[in-house]
Coordinates of C-alpha atoms in Angstrom, one line a residue:
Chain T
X9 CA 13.2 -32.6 -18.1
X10 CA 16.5 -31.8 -20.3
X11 CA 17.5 -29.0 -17.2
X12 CA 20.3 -30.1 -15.0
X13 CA 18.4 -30.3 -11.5
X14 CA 20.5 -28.5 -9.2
X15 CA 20.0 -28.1 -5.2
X16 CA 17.7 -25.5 -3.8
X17 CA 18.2 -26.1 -0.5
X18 CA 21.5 -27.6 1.2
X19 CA 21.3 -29.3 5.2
X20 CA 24.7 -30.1 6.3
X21 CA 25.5 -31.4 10.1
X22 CA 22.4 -29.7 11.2
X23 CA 22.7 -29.3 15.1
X24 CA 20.4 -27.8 17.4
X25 CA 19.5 -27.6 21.1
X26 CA 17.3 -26.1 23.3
X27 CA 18.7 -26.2 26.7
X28 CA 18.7 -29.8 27.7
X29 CA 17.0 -30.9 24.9
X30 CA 18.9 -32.0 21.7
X31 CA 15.9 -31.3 19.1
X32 CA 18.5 -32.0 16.1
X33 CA 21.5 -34.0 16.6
X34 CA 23.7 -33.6 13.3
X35 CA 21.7 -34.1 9.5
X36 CA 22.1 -33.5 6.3
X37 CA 20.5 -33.9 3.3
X38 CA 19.8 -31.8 0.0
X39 CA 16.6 -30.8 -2.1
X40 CA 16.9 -30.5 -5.7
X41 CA 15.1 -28.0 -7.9
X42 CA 11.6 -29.6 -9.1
X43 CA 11.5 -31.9 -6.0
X44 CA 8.5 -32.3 -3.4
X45 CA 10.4 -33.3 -0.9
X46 CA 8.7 -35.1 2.6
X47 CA 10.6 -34.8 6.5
X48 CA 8.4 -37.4 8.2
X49 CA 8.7 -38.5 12.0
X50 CA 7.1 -38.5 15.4
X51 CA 6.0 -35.6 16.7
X52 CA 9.2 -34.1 18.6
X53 CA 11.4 -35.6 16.2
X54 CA 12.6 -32.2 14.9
X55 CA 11.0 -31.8 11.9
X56 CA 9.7 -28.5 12.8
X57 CA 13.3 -27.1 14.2
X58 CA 15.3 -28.5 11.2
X59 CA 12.4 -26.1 8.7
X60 CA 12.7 -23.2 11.1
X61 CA 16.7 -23.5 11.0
X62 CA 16.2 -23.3 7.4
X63 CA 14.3 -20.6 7.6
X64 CA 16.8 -18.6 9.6
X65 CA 14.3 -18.4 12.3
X66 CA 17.0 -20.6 14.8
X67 CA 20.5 -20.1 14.6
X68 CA 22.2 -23.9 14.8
X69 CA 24.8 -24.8 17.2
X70 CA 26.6 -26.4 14.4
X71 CA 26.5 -27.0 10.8
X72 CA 25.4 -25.0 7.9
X73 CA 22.8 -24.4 5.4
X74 CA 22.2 -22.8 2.1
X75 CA 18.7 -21.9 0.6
X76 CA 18.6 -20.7 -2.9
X77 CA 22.3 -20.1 -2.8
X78 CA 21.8 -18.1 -0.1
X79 CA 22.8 -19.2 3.9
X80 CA 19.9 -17.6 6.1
X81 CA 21.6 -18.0 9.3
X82 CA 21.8 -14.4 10.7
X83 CA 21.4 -13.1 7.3
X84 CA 21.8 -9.4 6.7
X85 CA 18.1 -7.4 5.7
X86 CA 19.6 -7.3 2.1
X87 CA 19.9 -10.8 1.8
X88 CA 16.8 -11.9 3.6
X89 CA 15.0 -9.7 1.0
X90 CA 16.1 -11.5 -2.0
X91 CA 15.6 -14.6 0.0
X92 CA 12.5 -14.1 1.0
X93 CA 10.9 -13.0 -1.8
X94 CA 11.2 -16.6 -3.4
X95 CA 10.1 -18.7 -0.6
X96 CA 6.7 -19.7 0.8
X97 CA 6.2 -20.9 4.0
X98 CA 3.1 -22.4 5.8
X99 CA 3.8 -22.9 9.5
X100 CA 2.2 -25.5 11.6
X101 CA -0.6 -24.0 13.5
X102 CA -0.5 -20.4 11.5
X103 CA -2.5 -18.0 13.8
X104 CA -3.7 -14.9 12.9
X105 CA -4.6 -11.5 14.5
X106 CA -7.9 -11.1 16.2
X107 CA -10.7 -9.4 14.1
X108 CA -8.9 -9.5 10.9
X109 CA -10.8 -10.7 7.9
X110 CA -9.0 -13.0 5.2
X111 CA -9.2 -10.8 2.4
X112 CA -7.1 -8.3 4.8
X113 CA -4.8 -11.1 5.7
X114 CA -4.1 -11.3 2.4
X115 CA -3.7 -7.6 0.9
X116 CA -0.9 -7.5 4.3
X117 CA 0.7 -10.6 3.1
X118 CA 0.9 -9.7 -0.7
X119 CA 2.5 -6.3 0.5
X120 CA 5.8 -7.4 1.6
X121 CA 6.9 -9.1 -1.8
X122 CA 7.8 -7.1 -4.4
X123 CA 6.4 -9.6 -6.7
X124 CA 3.0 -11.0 -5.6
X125 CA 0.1 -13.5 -7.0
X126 CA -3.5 -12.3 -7.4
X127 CA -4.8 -13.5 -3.9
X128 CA -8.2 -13.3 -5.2
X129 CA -8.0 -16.4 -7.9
X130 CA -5.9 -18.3 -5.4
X131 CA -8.9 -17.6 -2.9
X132 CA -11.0 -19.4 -5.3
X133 CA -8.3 -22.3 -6.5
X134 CA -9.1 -22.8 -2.7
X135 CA -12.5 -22.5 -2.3
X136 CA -12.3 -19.6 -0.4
X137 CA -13.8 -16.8 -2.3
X138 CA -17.1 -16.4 0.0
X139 CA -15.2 -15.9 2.9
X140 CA -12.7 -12.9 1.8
X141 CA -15.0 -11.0 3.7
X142 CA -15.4 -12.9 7.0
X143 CA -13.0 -12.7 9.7
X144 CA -10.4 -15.2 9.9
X145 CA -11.4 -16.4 13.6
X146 CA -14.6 -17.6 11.7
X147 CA -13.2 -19.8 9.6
X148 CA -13.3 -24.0 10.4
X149 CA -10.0 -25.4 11.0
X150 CA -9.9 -26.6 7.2
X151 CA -10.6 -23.6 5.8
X152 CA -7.9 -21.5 8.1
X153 CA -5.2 -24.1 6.4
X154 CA -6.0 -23.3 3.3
X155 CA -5.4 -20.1 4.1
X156 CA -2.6 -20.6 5.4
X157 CA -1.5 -22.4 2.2
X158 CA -2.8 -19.6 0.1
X159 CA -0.6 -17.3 2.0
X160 CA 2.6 -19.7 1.4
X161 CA 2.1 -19.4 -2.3
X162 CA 1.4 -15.3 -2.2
X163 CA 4.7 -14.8 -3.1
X164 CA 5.1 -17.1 -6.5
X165 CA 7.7 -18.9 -4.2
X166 CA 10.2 -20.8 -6.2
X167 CA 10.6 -23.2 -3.0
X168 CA 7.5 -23.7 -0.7
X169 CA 7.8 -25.0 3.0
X170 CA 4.2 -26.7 3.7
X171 CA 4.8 -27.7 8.0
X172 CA 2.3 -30.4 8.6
X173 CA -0.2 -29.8 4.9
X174 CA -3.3 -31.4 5.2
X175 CA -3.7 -31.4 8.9
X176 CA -7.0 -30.6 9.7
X177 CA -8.4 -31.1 5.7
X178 CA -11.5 -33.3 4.8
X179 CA -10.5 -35.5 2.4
X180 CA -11.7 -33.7 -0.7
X181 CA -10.2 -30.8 0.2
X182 CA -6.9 -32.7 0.6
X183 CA -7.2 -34.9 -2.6
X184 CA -7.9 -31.1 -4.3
X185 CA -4.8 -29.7 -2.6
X186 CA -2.8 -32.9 -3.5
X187 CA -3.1 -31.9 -7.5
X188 CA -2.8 -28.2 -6.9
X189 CA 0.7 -29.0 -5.2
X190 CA 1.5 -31.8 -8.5
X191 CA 0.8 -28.6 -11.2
X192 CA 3.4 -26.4 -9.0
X193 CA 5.7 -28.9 -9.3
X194 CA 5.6 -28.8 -13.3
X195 CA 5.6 -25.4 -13.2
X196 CA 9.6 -25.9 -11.1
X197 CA 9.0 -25.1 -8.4
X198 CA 10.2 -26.9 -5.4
X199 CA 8.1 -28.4 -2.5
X200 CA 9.5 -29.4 1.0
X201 CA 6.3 -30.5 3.6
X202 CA 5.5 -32.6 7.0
X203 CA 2.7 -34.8 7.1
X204 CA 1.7 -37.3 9.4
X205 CA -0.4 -39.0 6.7
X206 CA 1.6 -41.0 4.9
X207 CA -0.8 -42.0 1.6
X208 CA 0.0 -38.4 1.2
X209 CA 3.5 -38.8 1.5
X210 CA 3.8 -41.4 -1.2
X211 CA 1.4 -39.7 -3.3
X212 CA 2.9 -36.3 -3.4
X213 CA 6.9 -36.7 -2.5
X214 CA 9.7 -37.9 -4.7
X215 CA 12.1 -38.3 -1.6
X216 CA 11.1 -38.5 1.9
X217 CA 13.6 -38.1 4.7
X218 CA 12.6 -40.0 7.6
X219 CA 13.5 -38.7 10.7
X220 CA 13.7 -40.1 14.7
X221 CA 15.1 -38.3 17.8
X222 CA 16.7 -35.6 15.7
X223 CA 18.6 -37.9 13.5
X224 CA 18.1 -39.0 9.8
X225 CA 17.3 -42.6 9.9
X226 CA 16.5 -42.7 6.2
X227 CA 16.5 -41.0 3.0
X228 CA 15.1 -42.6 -0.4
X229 CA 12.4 -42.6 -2.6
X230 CA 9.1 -43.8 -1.3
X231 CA 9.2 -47.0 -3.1
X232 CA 12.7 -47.7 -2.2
X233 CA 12.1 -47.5 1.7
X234 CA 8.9 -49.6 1.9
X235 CA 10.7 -52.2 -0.7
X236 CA 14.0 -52.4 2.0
X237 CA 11.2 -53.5 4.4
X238 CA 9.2 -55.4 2.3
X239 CA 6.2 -53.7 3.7
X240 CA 3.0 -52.9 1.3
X241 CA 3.0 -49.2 1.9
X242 CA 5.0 -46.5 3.2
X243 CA 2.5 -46.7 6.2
X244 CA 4.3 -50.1 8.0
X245 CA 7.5 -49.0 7.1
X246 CA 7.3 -45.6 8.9
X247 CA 5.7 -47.9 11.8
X248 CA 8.4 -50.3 11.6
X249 CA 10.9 -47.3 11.6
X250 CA 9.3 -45.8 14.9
X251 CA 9.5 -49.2 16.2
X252 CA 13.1 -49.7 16.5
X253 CA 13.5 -46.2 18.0
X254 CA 11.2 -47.3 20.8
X255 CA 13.2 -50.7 20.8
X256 CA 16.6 -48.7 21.3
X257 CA 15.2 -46.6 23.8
X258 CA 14.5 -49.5 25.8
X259 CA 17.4 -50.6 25.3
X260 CA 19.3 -47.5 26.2
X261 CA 17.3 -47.4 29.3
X262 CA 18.5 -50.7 30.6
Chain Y
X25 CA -3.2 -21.4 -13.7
X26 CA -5.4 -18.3 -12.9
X27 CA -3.0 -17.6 -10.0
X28 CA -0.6 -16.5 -12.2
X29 CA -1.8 -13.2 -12.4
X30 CA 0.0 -10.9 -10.9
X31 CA -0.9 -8.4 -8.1
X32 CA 0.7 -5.5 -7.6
X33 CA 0.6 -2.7 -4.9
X34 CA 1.9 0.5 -5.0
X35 CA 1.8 1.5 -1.3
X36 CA 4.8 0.9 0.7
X37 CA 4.5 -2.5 3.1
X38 CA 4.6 -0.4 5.6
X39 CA 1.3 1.6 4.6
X40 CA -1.0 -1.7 4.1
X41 CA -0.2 -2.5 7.6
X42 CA -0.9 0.5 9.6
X43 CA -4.0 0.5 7.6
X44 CA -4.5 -3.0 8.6
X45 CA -3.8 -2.2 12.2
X46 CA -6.1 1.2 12.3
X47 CA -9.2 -1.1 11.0
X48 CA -8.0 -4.0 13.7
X49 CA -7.9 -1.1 16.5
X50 CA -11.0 0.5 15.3
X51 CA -12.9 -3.4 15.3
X52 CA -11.1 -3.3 19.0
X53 CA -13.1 -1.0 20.2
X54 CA -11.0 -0.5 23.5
X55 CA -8.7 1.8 22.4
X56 CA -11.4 4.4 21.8
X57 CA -13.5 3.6 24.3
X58 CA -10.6 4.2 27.0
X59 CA -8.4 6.2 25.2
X60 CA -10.5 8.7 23.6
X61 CA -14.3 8.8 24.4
X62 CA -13.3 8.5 28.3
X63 CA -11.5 11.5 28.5
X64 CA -13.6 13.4 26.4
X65 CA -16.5 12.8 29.3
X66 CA -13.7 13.8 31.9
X67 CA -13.2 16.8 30.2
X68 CA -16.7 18.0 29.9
X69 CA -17.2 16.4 33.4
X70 CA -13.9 18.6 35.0
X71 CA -15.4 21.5 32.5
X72 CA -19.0 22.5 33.8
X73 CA -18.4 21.5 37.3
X74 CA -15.4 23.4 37.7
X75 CA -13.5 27.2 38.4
X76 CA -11.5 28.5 35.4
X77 CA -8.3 27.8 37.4
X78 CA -9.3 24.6 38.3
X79 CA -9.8 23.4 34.6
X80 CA -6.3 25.4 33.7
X81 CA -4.2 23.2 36.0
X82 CA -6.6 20.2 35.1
X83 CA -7.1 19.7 31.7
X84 CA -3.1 18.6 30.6
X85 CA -3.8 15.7 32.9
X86 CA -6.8 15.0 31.2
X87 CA -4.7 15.2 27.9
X88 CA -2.5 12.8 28.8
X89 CA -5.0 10.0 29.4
X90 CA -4.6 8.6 25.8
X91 CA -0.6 8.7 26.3
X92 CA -1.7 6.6 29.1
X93 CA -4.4 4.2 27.5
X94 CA -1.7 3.7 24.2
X95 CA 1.3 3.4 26.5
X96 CA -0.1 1.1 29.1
X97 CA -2.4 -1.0 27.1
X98 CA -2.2 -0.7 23.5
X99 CA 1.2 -1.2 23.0
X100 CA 2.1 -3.8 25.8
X101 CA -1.1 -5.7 24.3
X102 CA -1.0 -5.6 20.7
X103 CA 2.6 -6.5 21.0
X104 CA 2.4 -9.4 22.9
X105 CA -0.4 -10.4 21.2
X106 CA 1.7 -10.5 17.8
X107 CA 4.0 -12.4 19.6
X108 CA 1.7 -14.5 21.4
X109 CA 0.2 -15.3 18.2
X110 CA 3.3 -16.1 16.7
X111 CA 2.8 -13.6 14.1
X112 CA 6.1 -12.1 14.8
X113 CA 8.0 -15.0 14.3
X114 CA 5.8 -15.4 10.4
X115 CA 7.2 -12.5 9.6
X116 CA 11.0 -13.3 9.8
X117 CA 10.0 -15.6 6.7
X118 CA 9.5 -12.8 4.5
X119 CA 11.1 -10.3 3.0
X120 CA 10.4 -7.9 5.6
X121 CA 11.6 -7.5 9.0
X122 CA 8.8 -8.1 12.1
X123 CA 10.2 -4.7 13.1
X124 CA 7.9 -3.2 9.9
X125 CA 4.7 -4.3 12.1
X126 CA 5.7 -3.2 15.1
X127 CA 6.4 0.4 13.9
X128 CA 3.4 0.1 12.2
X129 CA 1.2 -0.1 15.9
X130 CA 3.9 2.4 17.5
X131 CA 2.6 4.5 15.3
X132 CA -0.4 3.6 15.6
X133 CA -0.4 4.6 19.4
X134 CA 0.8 7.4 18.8
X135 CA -1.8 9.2 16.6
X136 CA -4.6 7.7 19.3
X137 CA -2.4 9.6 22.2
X138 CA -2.1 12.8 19.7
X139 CA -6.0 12.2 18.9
X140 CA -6.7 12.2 22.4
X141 CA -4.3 15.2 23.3
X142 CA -5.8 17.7 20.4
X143 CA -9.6 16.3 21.1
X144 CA -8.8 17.5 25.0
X145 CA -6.7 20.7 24.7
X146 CA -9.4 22.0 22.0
X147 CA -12.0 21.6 24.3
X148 CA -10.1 23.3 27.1
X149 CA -9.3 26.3 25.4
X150 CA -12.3 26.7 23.1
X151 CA -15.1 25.2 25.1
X152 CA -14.0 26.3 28.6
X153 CA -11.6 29.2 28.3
X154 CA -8.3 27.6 29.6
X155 CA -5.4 29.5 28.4
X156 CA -2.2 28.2 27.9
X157 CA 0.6 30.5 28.2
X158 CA 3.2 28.7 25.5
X159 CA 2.0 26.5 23.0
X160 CA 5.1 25.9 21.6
X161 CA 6.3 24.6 24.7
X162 CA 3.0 22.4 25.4
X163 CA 3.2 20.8 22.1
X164 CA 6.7 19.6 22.8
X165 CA 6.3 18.4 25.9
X166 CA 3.2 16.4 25.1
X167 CA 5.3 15.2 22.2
X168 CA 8.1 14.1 25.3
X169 CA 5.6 12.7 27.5
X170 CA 4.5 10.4 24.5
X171 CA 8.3 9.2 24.1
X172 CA 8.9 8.8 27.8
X173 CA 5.4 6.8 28.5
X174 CA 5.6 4.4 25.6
X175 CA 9.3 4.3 26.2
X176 CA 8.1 2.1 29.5
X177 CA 5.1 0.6 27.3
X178 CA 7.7 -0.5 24.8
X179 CA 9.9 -2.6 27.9
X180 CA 7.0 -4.2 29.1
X181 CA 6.2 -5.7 26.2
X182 CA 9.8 -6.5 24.9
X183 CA 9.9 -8.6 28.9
X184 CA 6.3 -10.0 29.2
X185 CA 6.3 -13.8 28.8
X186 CA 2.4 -13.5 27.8
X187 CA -0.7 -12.1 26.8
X188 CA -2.2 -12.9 30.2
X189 CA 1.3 -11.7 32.1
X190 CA 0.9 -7.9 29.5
X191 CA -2.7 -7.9 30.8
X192 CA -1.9 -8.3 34.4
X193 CA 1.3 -5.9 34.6
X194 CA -0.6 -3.3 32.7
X195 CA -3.3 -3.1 34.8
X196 CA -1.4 -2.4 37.7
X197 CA 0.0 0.4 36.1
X198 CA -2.2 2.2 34.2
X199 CA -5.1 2.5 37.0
X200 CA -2.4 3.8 39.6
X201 CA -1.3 6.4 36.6
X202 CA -4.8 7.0 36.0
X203 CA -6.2 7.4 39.0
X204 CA -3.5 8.8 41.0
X205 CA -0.8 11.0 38.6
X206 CA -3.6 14.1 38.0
X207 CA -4.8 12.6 34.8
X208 CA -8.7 12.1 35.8
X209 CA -8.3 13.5 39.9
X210 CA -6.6 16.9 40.1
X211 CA -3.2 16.0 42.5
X212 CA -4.0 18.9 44.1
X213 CA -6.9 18.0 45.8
X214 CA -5.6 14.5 47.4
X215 CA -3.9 14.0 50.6
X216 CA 0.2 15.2 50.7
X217 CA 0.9 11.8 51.5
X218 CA -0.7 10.4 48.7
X219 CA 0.5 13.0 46.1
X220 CA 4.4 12.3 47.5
X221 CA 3.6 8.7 47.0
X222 CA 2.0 9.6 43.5
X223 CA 5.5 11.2 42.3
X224 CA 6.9 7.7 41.7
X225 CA 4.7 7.5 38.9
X226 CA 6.1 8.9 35.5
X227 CA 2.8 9.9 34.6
X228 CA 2.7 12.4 37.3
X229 CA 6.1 14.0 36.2
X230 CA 4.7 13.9 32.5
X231 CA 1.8 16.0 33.4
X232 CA 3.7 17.9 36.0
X233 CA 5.7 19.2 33.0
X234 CA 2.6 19.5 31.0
X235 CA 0.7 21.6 33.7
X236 CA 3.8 24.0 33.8
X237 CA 3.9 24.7 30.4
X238 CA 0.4 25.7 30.6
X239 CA 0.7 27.8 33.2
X240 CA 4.4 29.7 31.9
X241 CA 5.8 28.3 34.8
X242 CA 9.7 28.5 34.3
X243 CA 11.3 26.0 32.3
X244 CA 14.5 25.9 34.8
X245 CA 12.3 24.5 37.1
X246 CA 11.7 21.7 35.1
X247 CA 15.6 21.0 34.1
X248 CA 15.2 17.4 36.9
X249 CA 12.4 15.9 35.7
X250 CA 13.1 16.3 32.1
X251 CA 16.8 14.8 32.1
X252 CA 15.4 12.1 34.3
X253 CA 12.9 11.2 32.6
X254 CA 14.7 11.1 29.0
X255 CA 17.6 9.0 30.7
X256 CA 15.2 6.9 32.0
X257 CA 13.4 6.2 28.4
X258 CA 16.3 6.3 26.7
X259 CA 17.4 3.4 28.6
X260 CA 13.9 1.6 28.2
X261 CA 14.2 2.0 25.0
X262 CA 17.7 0.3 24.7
X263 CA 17.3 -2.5 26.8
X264 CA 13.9 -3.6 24.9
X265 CA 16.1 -3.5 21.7
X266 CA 18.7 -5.7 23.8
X267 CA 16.0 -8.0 25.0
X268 CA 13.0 -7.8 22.8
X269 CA 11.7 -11.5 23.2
X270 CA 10.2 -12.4 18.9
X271 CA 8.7 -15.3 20.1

């Protein structure tokens, strides 16, 4: 650890609306290089736009971002390439075409980098070398996740984007994706996920951002949010975060 | 870590998916049911049962049936279904543009149209003695009608909210075109009334166009229909730039 840790991904004044609905109302925060970094919060909360801002997939109302030095809002094709080519993403609820079989999936996926990882041995660090030949629409809801994750890590990202992990996983299969995720992170490269379980969370994440009605109500290590609540684990202090939203919002409805 | 191999292709990302997309199409099944084995029994149908002249003024209709099947169905559907399936909206996380895919399945349509096209005017002129009197002419105008037809393919699915929506829209326009532009029913056999009414379709103009080149009708003759139609797709084509909906 004698490297200067330097961001890889910079949030400032986020700010994003659909229509009526203010999905982010103004964050910021900053990833460092190494980090496994958790957005927590209720469904709704805007964990999903503030990644896909990131991504360059929304253009914000306001603020700005930079990813790998890079800002991905409306980026030209030249600078999406080099983006793109060192950053995985697994997308909550990945869908696939009809008919197409993984090991296809794959091949199409490892195409578009110009540098790419054997799909076949991450098949297997997933368990999913007997199925390269089955159709993806066979697959069980686990096993299409993995997928999905095997997918994110085609292109030897050097910052991965996991939206919601483990959803959908058997515990096994988490615990296996847990470590898998802990040996990327020694290799450098940097992690940003959504989870709704949060033994996973202070497992896996060095700093969690926790996030309610579009704002950042907290951001800290694990340990240093459950201690500010005294709570025994991160579970009761992401309940008791949640709580006082509720609480407001009664509050703002009287 | 094993996965630190790397794997390298050669082929252009473009390549591995049109492959992709021919295998998916093929696994389909649709595509060559409707768009290439249909008109194939049309053909031999409109070919034993009928007078030489018949199948002369016939068969471009015929022809034109895959134009019809890729324009009306395979592109409004596979594209919405990429979008549907958010698979578009994947693919602006990547190096590549979603853009890459789509040309991939334009393409895609195409060569099932041209399939179809070649299959038909082969059997035609080899099997049942239809002549056509400019080849060079044909050829390029099938190559239009392909551009003008997918032109409206191409808006549809740049507007349609859904899968469901695609499905619906299409099928009201690719029976009608089927049915009643001279592609499977010779025009000149239905009612006036119904063949005036049948001119709104641009299938009818496509194969009108077709027929005349087959015949060695004069080109001047033609001057209306072509402009119109090209303005027409021309200005499909723009606005479902403009408006193309990713996701």
């Amino acid at each position: 650890m004698s490297q200067v840790k330097l961001p890889v991904l910079s949030v400032r004044n986020l700010q994003k609306r659909y229509k009526t609905v203010e999905a982010v109302r103004g964050i910021s925060f900053e990833v460092m290089e190494g980090e496994i970094f958790g957005i927590i919060g209720e469904n709704g909360c805007g964990k999903t736009t503030t990644i896909e801002s990131i991504l360059g997939i929304r253009v914000p109302d306001e603020g700005s971002i930079s990813v790998l030095g890079y800002n991905p809002v409306n980026a030209s094709s030249s600078v999406r390439k080099k983006l793109f080519n060192m950053v995985g993403v697994q997308f909550q609820e990945t869908k696939f075409q009809d008919k197409i079989k993984v090991k296809e999936v794959c091949e199409s996926t490892a195409s578009l980098y110009s540098k790419a990882a054997d799909w076949s041995s991450l098949l297997i660090d997933f368990g999913l070398e007997a199925k390269k030949e089955s159709f993806v629409a066979q697959l069980s809801g686990g096993q299409k996740q993995r997928l999905a994750i095997v997918l994110a890590l085609i292109p030897f990202p050097r910052l991965v984007f996991l939206d919601e992990l483990t959803t959908g996983l058997d515990p096994k299969a988490r615990r296996k994706i847990w470590e898998y995720l802990k040996k990327l992170q020694e290799e450098g490269v940097t992690i940003v996920l959504t989870s709704h379980y949060m033994d996973e969370i202070e497992y896996l994440c060095g700093r969690i951002a926790v996030m309610k009605q579009g704002l950042l109500t907290a951001l800290g290590t694990p340990k240093e949010l459950i201690k500010k609540h005294g709570t025994k684990n991160l579970e009761e202090t992401f309940l008791k975060y949640m709580d006082e939203v509720e609480e407001k919002g009664e509050y703002d409805e009287e | 870590m094993k996965s630190k191999n790397i794997y390298t292709t050669r082929q252009h990302p473009f390549w591995v998916l049109f492959k992709t997309e021919v295998k998916l199409a093929i696994r389909g099944g649709d595509m060559i049911l409707f768009g290439i084995v249909m008109p194939i029994g049309i053909m031999l149908l409109i070919g034993f049962i009928s007078k030489p002249e018949t199948i002369r003024s016939a068969f471009s209709g015929v022809a034109s049936i895959g134009i019809c099947a890729a324009g009306f169905m395979g592109l409004p559907l596979v594209f919405s279904g990429l979008r549907y399936e958010k698979i578009l909206k994947r693919y602006k996380a990547t190096p590549v543009s979603p853009m890459l895919l789509l040309a991939a399945d334009f393409l895609l349509e195409t060569l099932f149209a041209l399939i179809t096209g070649l299959i038909i005017t082969l059997l035609a002129v080899f099997a049942f003695g239809a002549q056509i009197a400019d080849y060079g002419r044909f050829v390029l105008t099938f190559l239009f009608s392909i551009f003008s037809i997918f032109s409206l393919g191409v808006l549809i699915s740049a507007v349609v909210p859904n899968v469901k929506m695609a499905n619906i829209i299409c099928t009201l326009i690719y029976f009608p075109s089927l049915f009643l532009s001279g592609a499977s029913v010779p025009l000149s056999i239905m009612p006036k009334g119904l063949q005036t009414f049948a001119n709104i379709f641009p299938m009818t103009q496509t194969i009108k166009l077709l027929e005349n080149a087959v015949l060695g009708n004069p080109l001047e003759s033609d001057g209306i229909r072509f402009i119109v139609l090209a303005a027409v797709s021309l200005l499909s084509y723009a606005v479902s730039i403009k408006v193309f909906k990713w996701e």
